[in-house]
Amino acid sequence: MASDNTEFMPSTDMSRRKWLKTFSAGAGAIALTGCFDSSVKELHAAGMKTEHFPSATPNVNDGLIRLSSNENAFGPSKKAVAAMQGELFNLARYTDATVDVLKAKIAKQEGVSTDQIVVTNGSSPILFGYAEWIMENGGKLVTSMATYEGIPRGAEFMGADVNYVPLDGEMGFDLDAIEAAVTDDTTAVYICNPNNPTGKVLDPAKLTAFAKRVSKKVQVFIDEAYIEMSDAYPANVQSKLVADGYNVVICRTFSKIHAMAGQRLGYAIMPAEQAAKMGQKLRMGGVNYLALVAGMASMDDHQNLETMRGRVQVERAKLVAAAESLGRPYAKKPQGNFIYLDTGMPHDQFAEKMKAKGIKVVGRTWPGFDSWSRISVGTPEETDACVEALKQVLA
């Protein structure tokens, strides 16, 4: 960053966009640096009003290594960042037309039609909107124990009956047991693949066969938030089921491998009639424009996505090796950016001990797994620090 702030002062012959692109190499990239306060000072010196900026972001700058939320610590594609920077002065319009462009890109990638796609600010609106759909269509869901809570807990909150089927002996989804639990009055089945928190991925052929059979009775919702991180991607992808006319919903997010959790962008692929109704319900004023342009740029940055998958694999392997060396049970062959570990102590106690070592992990757990904790992948330095903390806490 230059020490002479006058270098960044916009002149009469410099457009706002040109100035911002120049300035973004320094203080303008606030969200991408750790020097928040000094960056705000630089902005102020450059003539921008900064009163609306907080002095710090407590949940980021609390001194802890945050491995609790399955965030992608490596950050978004540089091309995605550049795309956002180039559009910062184009935020005055609503985003309907841009959403249509993203839908066309998704449709081409997934082999579906644009009228089968719903785009939202993150995947959470889709999950909770679907929980409401369950309640409106019978109110009975079948899923697994120890899985992502978005739909199951949302459905329960709205008054639905959720049947949690136990995991199989390898801590994966027991598809046979789930299928057997489906009755004439079941509304839907929820499958998270790879599963959160266990990280287990289903054999794609078995999942496809399961979805084809079960979707003849009830709708099957497959949450693929972590699918791009799986070793066998794209073979694990199940969107062809929707293209082939099966009663299936596929959900994706840009929060994980695309590392855009803070920008909020997600989508679902589902039968066209259902997509039209859900799209109207979840639109809520439109989708974040910068997320849209960043998402499209990230989709096109195939090299970054491949590199990201490799980085996650390397850091995940470190956590697996730590679990093995400590002799702790864990969910084998994890395929997300996390592992699920039996710590041998109450989960909240483990979280406090890790926090004392500077590491933030999940401070809650799933019913029946009180001593288990999910630990996310971090940067190489963060993962190494976590491994050292695990050795001390679990020795």
Coordinates of C-alpha atoms in Angstrom, one line a residue:
M1 CA 0.0 0.0 0.0
A2 CA 1.4 3.4 -0.9
S3 CA 2.3 5.7 2.0
D4 CA 1.3 8.8 0.1
N5 CA -2.5 8.9 0.2
T6 CA -2.7 11.6 -2.4
E7 CA -1.9 9.0 -5.0
F8 CA -5.4 7.7 -4.5
M9 CA -7.3 11.0 -4.7
P10 CA -9.7 11.0 -7.6
S11 CA -9.0 13.8 -10.1
T12 CA -11.3 15.5 -12.5
D13 CA -10.1 13.4 -15.4
M14 CA -10.3 10.1 -13.6
S15 CA -13.6 8.3 -13.7
R16 CA -15.0 6.9 -10.5
R17 CA -14.6 3.4 -11.8
K18 CA -11.0 3.9 -12.8
W19 CA -10.2 5.4 -9.4
L20 CA -11.9 2.6 -7.6
K21 CA -10.0 -0.1 -9.5
T22 CA -6.7 1.7 -8.7
F23 CA -7.7 2.2 -5.1
S24 CA -8.8 -1.4 -4.7
A25 CA -5.2 -2.6 -4.9
G26 CA -4.8 -0.9 -1.6
A27 CA -7.4 0.3 0.9
G28 CA -10.4 -0.4 -1.4
A29 CA -10.2 -4.1 -0.8
I30 CA -11.4 -3.8 2.8
A31 CA -13.1 -7.1 3.0
L32 CA -10.1 -8.8 1.6
T33 CA -7.5 -7.6 4.1
G34 CA -7.0 -7.8 7.8
C35 CA -6.1 -4.2 8.2
F36 CA -9.6 -2.9 8.6
D37 CA -9.1 0.2 10.6
S38 CA -6.1 1.4 8.6
S39 CA -8.1 0.7 5.4
V40 CA -10.9 2.9 6.7
K41 CA -8.4 5.7 7.4
E42 CA -7.1 5.4 3.8
L43 CA -10.7 5.6 2.5
H44 CA -11.3 8.7 4.5
A45 CA -8.1 10.3 3.3
A46 CA -9.2 9.5 -0.3
G47 CA -12.3 11.5 0.1
M48 CA -14.9 8.8 0.9
K49 CA -17.2 9.1 3.8
T50 CA -16.6 6.3 6.3
E51 CA -18.9 7.0 9.2
H52 CA -21.1 4.1 8.3
F53 CA -18.2 1.6 8.6
P54 CA -17.9 -0.2 12.0
S55 CA -14.4 0.1 13.6
A56 CA -14.1 -3.7 13.6
T57 CA -16.0 -6.9 12.9
P58 CA -16.0 -8.8 16.3
N59 CA -16.8 -12.3 14.9
V60 CA -13.8 -12.0 12.5
N61 CA -11.3 -10.0 14.6
D62 CA -11.8 -11.8 17.9
G63 CA -8.3 -13.4 17.7
L64 CA -9.7 -16.9 17.2
I65 CA -9.0 -19.2 14.2
R66 CA -12.6 -19.8 13.1
L67 CA -13.1 -23.5 12.1
S68 CA -16.7 -23.7 13.2
S69 CA -18.9 -22.8 10.2
N70 CA -17.5 -24.7 7.2
E71 CA -16.4 -21.5 5.6
N72 CA -13.9 -21.6 2.8
A73 CA -10.9 -19.9 4.3
F74 CA -9.0 -19.7 1.0
G75 CA -11.3 -17.0 -0.3
P76 CA -13.1 -16.4 -3.6
S77 CA -11.6 -16.5 -7.1
K78 CA -9.6 -13.5 -8.0
K79 CA -11.7 -13.3 -11.1
A80 CA -14.8 -13.1 -9.0
V81 CA -13.3 -10.3 -6.9
A82 CA -12.4 -8.4 -10.1
A83 CA -15.9 -8.9 -11.4
M84 CA -17.3 -7.3 -8.3
Q85 CA -14.9 -4.4 -8.3
G86 CA -15.8 -3.7 -11.9
E87 CA -19.5 -3.4 -11.0
L88 CA -19.5 -1.4 -7.8
F89 CA -21.0 1.6 -9.5
N90 CA -23.7 -0.4 -11.3
L91 CA -25.8 -1.1 -8.2
A92 CA -28.8 1.2 -8.9
R93 CA -30.9 -1.3 -10.8
Y94 CA -32.8 -4.4 -9.7
T95 CA -31.3 -7.7 -10.8
D96 CA -34.0 -9.7 -12.6
A97 CA -32.2 -9.6 -15.9
T98 CA -28.9 -10.6 -14.3
V99 CA -30.6 -13.5 -12.5
D100 CA -31.8 -14.7 -15.9
V101 CA -28.2 -14.7 -17.2
L102 CA -27.1 -16.7 -14.2
K103 CA -30.0 -19.2 -14.7
A104 CA -28.9 -19.7 -18.4
K105 CA -25.4 -20.4 -17.2
I106 CA -26.5 -22.9 -14.6
A107 CA -28.9 -24.5 -17.0
K108 CA -26.1 -25.1 -19.5
Q109 CA -23.8 -26.5 -16.8
E110 CA -26.4 -28.8 -15.2
G111 CA -28.3 -29.9 -18.3
V112 CA -31.7 -28.6 -17.2
S113 CA -34.0 -25.8 -18.4
T114 CA -34.0 -22.3 -17.0
D115 CA -37.6 -22.6 -15.8
Q116 CA -36.4 -25.4 -13.5
I117 CA -34.1 -23.1 -11.6
V118 CA -34.7 -20.8 -8.6
V119 CA -31.9 -18.4 -7.6
T120 CA -31.8 -16.8 -4.1
N121 CA -29.6 -14.9 -1.7
G122 CA -27.8 -18.0 -0.4
S123 CA -29.4 -21.4 -0.2
S124 CA -31.0 -20.7 3.2
P125 CA -34.1 -19.1 1.7
I126 CA -34.6 -22.3 -0.4
L127 CA -34.2 -24.6 2.6
F128 CA -36.6 -22.7 4.8
G129 CA -39.0 -22.1 1.9
Y130 CA -38.9 -25.8 1.3
A131 CA -39.7 -26.5 5.0
E132 CA -42.8 -24.3 4.5
W133 CA -43.6 -26.3 1.3
I134 CA -43.5 -29.5 3.4
M135 CA -45.9 -28.1 5.9
E136 CA -48.3 -27.0 3.1
N137 CA -48.2 -30.4 1.5
G138 CA -48.8 -32.9 4.4
G139 CA -46.2 -31.9 6.9
K140 CA -44.2 -35.2 7.1
L141 CA -40.5 -35.4 6.3
V142 CA -38.2 -38.4 6.4
T143 CA -34.4 -37.8 6.8
S144 CA -31.4 -39.1 8.8
M145 CA -30.0 -38.4 12.2
A146 CA -27.0 -36.1 12.3
T147 CA -27.7 -34.1 9.1
Y148 CA -28.0 -30.5 8.2
E149 CA -30.8 -28.9 10.2
G150 CA -32.0 -26.2 7.7
I151 CA -35.0 -28.2 6.4
P152 CA -35.7 -30.7 9.2
R153 CA -35.6 -28.1 12.0
G154 CA -37.4 -25.5 9.9
A155 CA -40.1 -28.0 9.2
E156 CA -40.4 -28.9 12.9
F157 CA -40.6 -25.2 13.8
M158 CA -43.6 -24.9 11.5
G159 CA -45.3 -27.9 13.0
A160 CA -44.2 -30.8 10.7
D161 CA -43.5 -34.3 11.8
V162 CA -39.9 -35.3 11.1
N163 CA -38.8 -39.0 11.1
Y164 CA -35.0 -39.2 11.8
V165 CA -33.7 -42.5 10.6
P166 CA -30.4 -43.7 12.3
L167 CA -27.1 -43.5 10.4
D168 CA -25.7 -46.8 9.1
G169 CA -22.7 -48.5 10.7
E170 CA -20.3 -46.3 8.8
M171 CA -22.0 -43.1 9.8
G172 CA -23.6 -42.6 6.4
F173 CA -27.2 -42.3 5.2
D174 CA -29.0 -45.7 5.5
L175 CA -30.9 -45.4 2.2
D176 CA -32.7 -48.8 2.7
A177 CA -34.0 -47.7 6.1
I178 CA -35.0 -44.3 4.8
E179 CA -36.9 -45.8 1.9
A180 CA -38.6 -48.2 4.3
A181 CA -39.6 -45.3 6.5
V182 CA -41.5 -43.6 3.6
T183 CA -45.3 -44.1 4.0
D184 CA -48.3 -43.1 2.0
D185 CA -48.6 -39.8 3.9
T186 CA -44.9 -38.9 3.7
T187 CA -44.4 -35.5 2.1
A188 CA -40.7 -35.5 1.2
V189 CA -37.3 -37.1 1.9
Y190 CA -34.2 -34.9 2.7
I191 CA -30.7 -36.1 1.7
C192 CA -27.6 -34.0 2.3
N193 CA -24.8 -35.3 0.1
P194 CA -22.0 -35.0 1.2
N195 CA -23.6 -35.0 4.5
N196 CA -23.1 -32.2 7.1
P197 CA -21.7 -32.9 9.7
T198 CA -20.4 -36.4 8.9
G199 CA -18.9 -35.6 5.5
K200 CA -20.0 -38.9 4.1
V201 CA -20.9 -39.1 0.4
L202 CA -23.3 -41.7 -1.1
D203 CA -22.4 -44.0 -3.9
P204 CA -23.8 -42.0 -6.9
A205 CA -25.3 -45.0 -8.6
K206 CA -27.1 -46.1 -5.4
L207 CA -28.4 -42.6 -4.7
T208 CA -29.6 -42.3 -8.3
A209 CA -31.5 -45.6 -8.1
F210 CA -32.9 -44.6 -4.6
A211 CA -34.1 -41.3 -5.9
K212 CA -35.7 -42.7 -8.9
R213 CA -37.7 -45.3 -6.8
V214 CA -38.6 -43.0 -3.9
S215 CA -39.5 -40.0 -6.0
K216 CA -42.4 -42.0 -7.6
K217 CA -44.0 -41.8 -4.1
V218 CA -42.7 -38.6 -2.6
Q219 CA -40.4 -35.7 -3.5
V220 CA -36.7 -36.2 -2.8
F221 CA -34.6 -33.2 -1.9
I222 CA -30.9 -33.6 -2.3
D223 CA -28.7 -30.9 -0.7
E224 CA -25.4 -30.7 -2.7
A225 CA -23.8 -27.8 -0.8
Y226 CA -20.5 -29.6 -0.6
I227 CA -20.7 -31.6 -3.8
E228 CA -17.9 -29.7 -5.6
M229 CA -15.5 -30.6 -2.8
S230 CA -16.1 -34.3 -3.2
D231 CA -13.2 -36.3 -4.7
A232 CA -15.5 -37.8 -7.4
Y233 CA -17.0 -34.5 -8.6
P234 CA -18.8 -34.2 -11.0
A235 CA -19.7 -37.9 -11.0
N236 CA -21.6 -37.4 -7.7
V237 CA -23.9 -34.7 -9.1
Q238 CA -27.6 -35.7 -9.3
S239 CA -29.1 -32.8 -11.3
K240 CA -29.8 -35.2 -14.3
L241 CA -32.6 -36.6 -12.2
V242 CA -34.5 -33.3 -12.6
A243 CA -33.7 -33.1 -16.3
D244 CA -35.1 -36.6 -16.7
G245 CA -38.4 -35.6 -15.1
Y246 CA -38.1 -37.2 -11.7
N247 CA -39.7 -35.6 -8.7
V248 CA -36.4 -34.4 -7.2
V249 CA -35.0 -31.1 -6.0
I250 CA -31.3 -30.3 -6.1
C251 CA -29.9 -27.4 -3.9
R252 CA -26.5 -25.7 -4.3
T253 CA -24.7 -22.8 -2.8
F254 CA -21.8 -20.5 -3.7
S255 CA -20.8 -20.3 0.0
K256 CA -18.5 -23.4 0.0
I257 CA -16.1 -24.1 -2.8
H258 CA -16.8 -20.7 -4.4
A259 CA -15.9 -19.1 -1.0
M260 CA -18.7 -16.5 -1.2
A261 CA -20.4 -17.1 2.2
G262 CA -20.5 -13.4 2.9
Q263 CA -22.1 -12.5 -0.5
R264 CA -25.0 -14.9 -0.3
L265 CA -25.9 -16.8 -3.5
G266 CA -27.6 -20.1 -4.0
Y267 CA -29.9 -22.0 -6.3
A268 CA -32.2 -24.9 -6.6
I269 CA -33.2 -27.1 -9.5
M270 CA -36.7 -28.6 -9.4
P271 CA -39.8 -29.3 -11.5
A272 CA -40.7 -26.2 -13.5
E273 CA -44.2 -25.7 -12.0
Q274 CA -42.8 -25.9 -8.5
A275 CA -39.9 -23.6 -9.4
A276 CA -42.2 -20.9 -10.6
K277 CA -44.2 -20.9 -7.4
M278 CA -41.2 -21.1 -5.1
G279 CA -39.3 -18.4 -7.1
Q280 CA -42.2 -16.0 -6.6
K281 CA -42.3 -16.7 -2.9
L282 CA -38.6 -16.4 -2.3
R283 CA -37.8 -13.5 -4.6
M284 CA -38.1 -10.9 -1.8
G285 CA -36.9 -8.0 -3.8
G286 CA -34.3 -9.7 -5.9
V287 CA -30.8 -11.2 -5.5
N288 CA -27.6 -9.4 -4.5
Y289 CA -26.1 -8.0 -7.8
L290 CA -22.5 -8.4 -6.8
A291 CA -23.1 -12.0 -5.8
L292 CA -24.5 -12.6 -9.2
V293 CA -21.6 -11.2 -11.1
A294 CA -19.1 -12.9 -8.8
G295 CA -20.9 -16.2 -9.0
M296 CA -20.8 -16.2 -12.8
A297 CA -17.1 -15.3 -12.8
S298 CA -16.3 -18.0 -10.3
M299 CA -18.2 -20.6 -12.4
D300 CA -16.0 -19.7 -15.3
D301 CA -12.8 -19.9 -13.3
H302 CA -12.5 -23.7 -13.7
Q303 CA -8.8 -23.7 -12.8
N304 CA -9.5 -22.0 -9.5
L305 CA -12.2 -24.5 -8.6
E306 CA -9.9 -27.4 -9.4
T307 CA -7.2 -25.8 -7.3
M308 CA -9.6 -25.1 -4.5
R309 CA -10.7 -28.7 -4.4
G310 CA -7.1 -29.8 -4.1
R311 CA -6.4 -27.4 -1.3
V312 CA -9.4 -28.6 0.7
Q313 CA -8.3 -32.2 0.2
V314 CA -4.8 -31.4 1.6
E315 CA -6.0 -29.7 4.7
R316 CA -8.8 -32.2 5.3
A317 CA -6.2 -35.0 5.1
K318 CA -4.3 -33.2 8.0
L319 CA -7.3 -33.4 10.2
V320 CA -7.9 -37.0 9.3
A321 CA -4.3 -37.8 10.1
A322 CA -4.6 -36.1 13.4
A323 CA -7.7 -38.1 14.3
E324 CA -5.9 -41.3 13.3
S325 CA -2.7 -40.5 15.3
L326 CA -4.8 -39.6 18.4
G327 CA -6.8 -42.8 18.1
R328 CA -10.1 -40.9 18.0
P329 CA -13.1 -42.3 16.2
Y330 CA -14.2 -40.2 13.3
A331 CA -16.5 -40.4 10.3
K332 CA -14.3 -42.1 7.7
K333 CA -13.6 -40.8 4.2
P334 CA -15.0 -37.3 4.7
Q335 CA -15.8 -35.4 1.5
G336 CA -16.7 -31.9 2.6
N337 CA -14.4 -29.3 4.0
F338 CA -14.6 -30.7 7.5
I339 CA -14.3 -33.8 9.6
Y340 CA -16.6 -35.2 12.3
L341 CA -14.7 -36.3 15.4
D342 CA -15.5 -38.1 18.6
T343 CA -13.6 -36.0 21.2
G344 CA -14.4 -38.3 24.1
M345 CA -15.8 -35.4 26.2
P346 CA -19.0 -33.3 26.1
H347 CA -19.0 -31.2 23.0
D348 CA -19.3 -27.9 24.8
Q349 CA -16.4 -28.8 27.0
F350 CA -14.3 -29.6 24.0
A351 CA -15.3 -26.3 22.4
E352 CA -14.1 -24.4 25.4
K353 CA -10.8 -26.2 25.6
M354 CA -10.2 -25.5 21.9
K355 CA -11.2 -21.9 22.3
A356 CA -8.6 -21.6 25.1
K357 CA -6.0 -22.7 22.5
G358 CA -7.2 -20.1 20.0
I359 CA -9.4 -22.3 17.9
K360 CA -13.2 -21.9 17.4
V361 CA -15.1 -25.1 16.7
V362 CA -18.8 -26.0 16.8
G363 CA -20.1 -25.5 20.3
R364 CA -23.2 -27.6 19.8
T365 CA -23.9 -31.1 18.5
W366 CA -26.5 -33.3 17.0
P367 CA -28.8 -35.5 19.2
G368 CA -27.2 -38.8 20.1
F369 CA -23.7 -37.5 19.3
D370 CA -22.9 -35.5 22.5
S371 CA -19.2 -36.1 22.4
W372 CA -18.8 -35.5 18.6
S373 CA -17.6 -32.2 17.1
R374 CA -17.4 -31.0 13.5
I375 CA -14.1 -29.2 12.7
S376 CA -13.8 -27.2 9.5
V377 CA -10.7 -27.0 7.2
G378 CA -8.7 -23.8 7.4
T379 CA -5.7 -22.3 5.6
P380 CA -2.5 -24.4 6.0
E381 CA -1.5 -22.3 8.9
E382 CA -4.9 -22.5 10.5
T383 CA -5.2 -26.2 10.1
D384 CA -1.7 -26.8 11.5
A385 CA -2.6 -24.7 14.5
C386 CA -5.8 -26.7 15.0
V387 CA -3.8 -30.0 14.8
E388 CA -1.5 -28.8 17.5
A389 CA -4.4 -27.8 19.6
L390 CA -6.1 -31.2 19.1
K391 CA -2.9 -32.9 20.3
Q392 CA -2.9 -30.9 23.5
V393 CA -6.6 -31.1 24.2
L394 CA -7.1 -34.8 23.3
A395 CA -3.8 -36.2 24.5

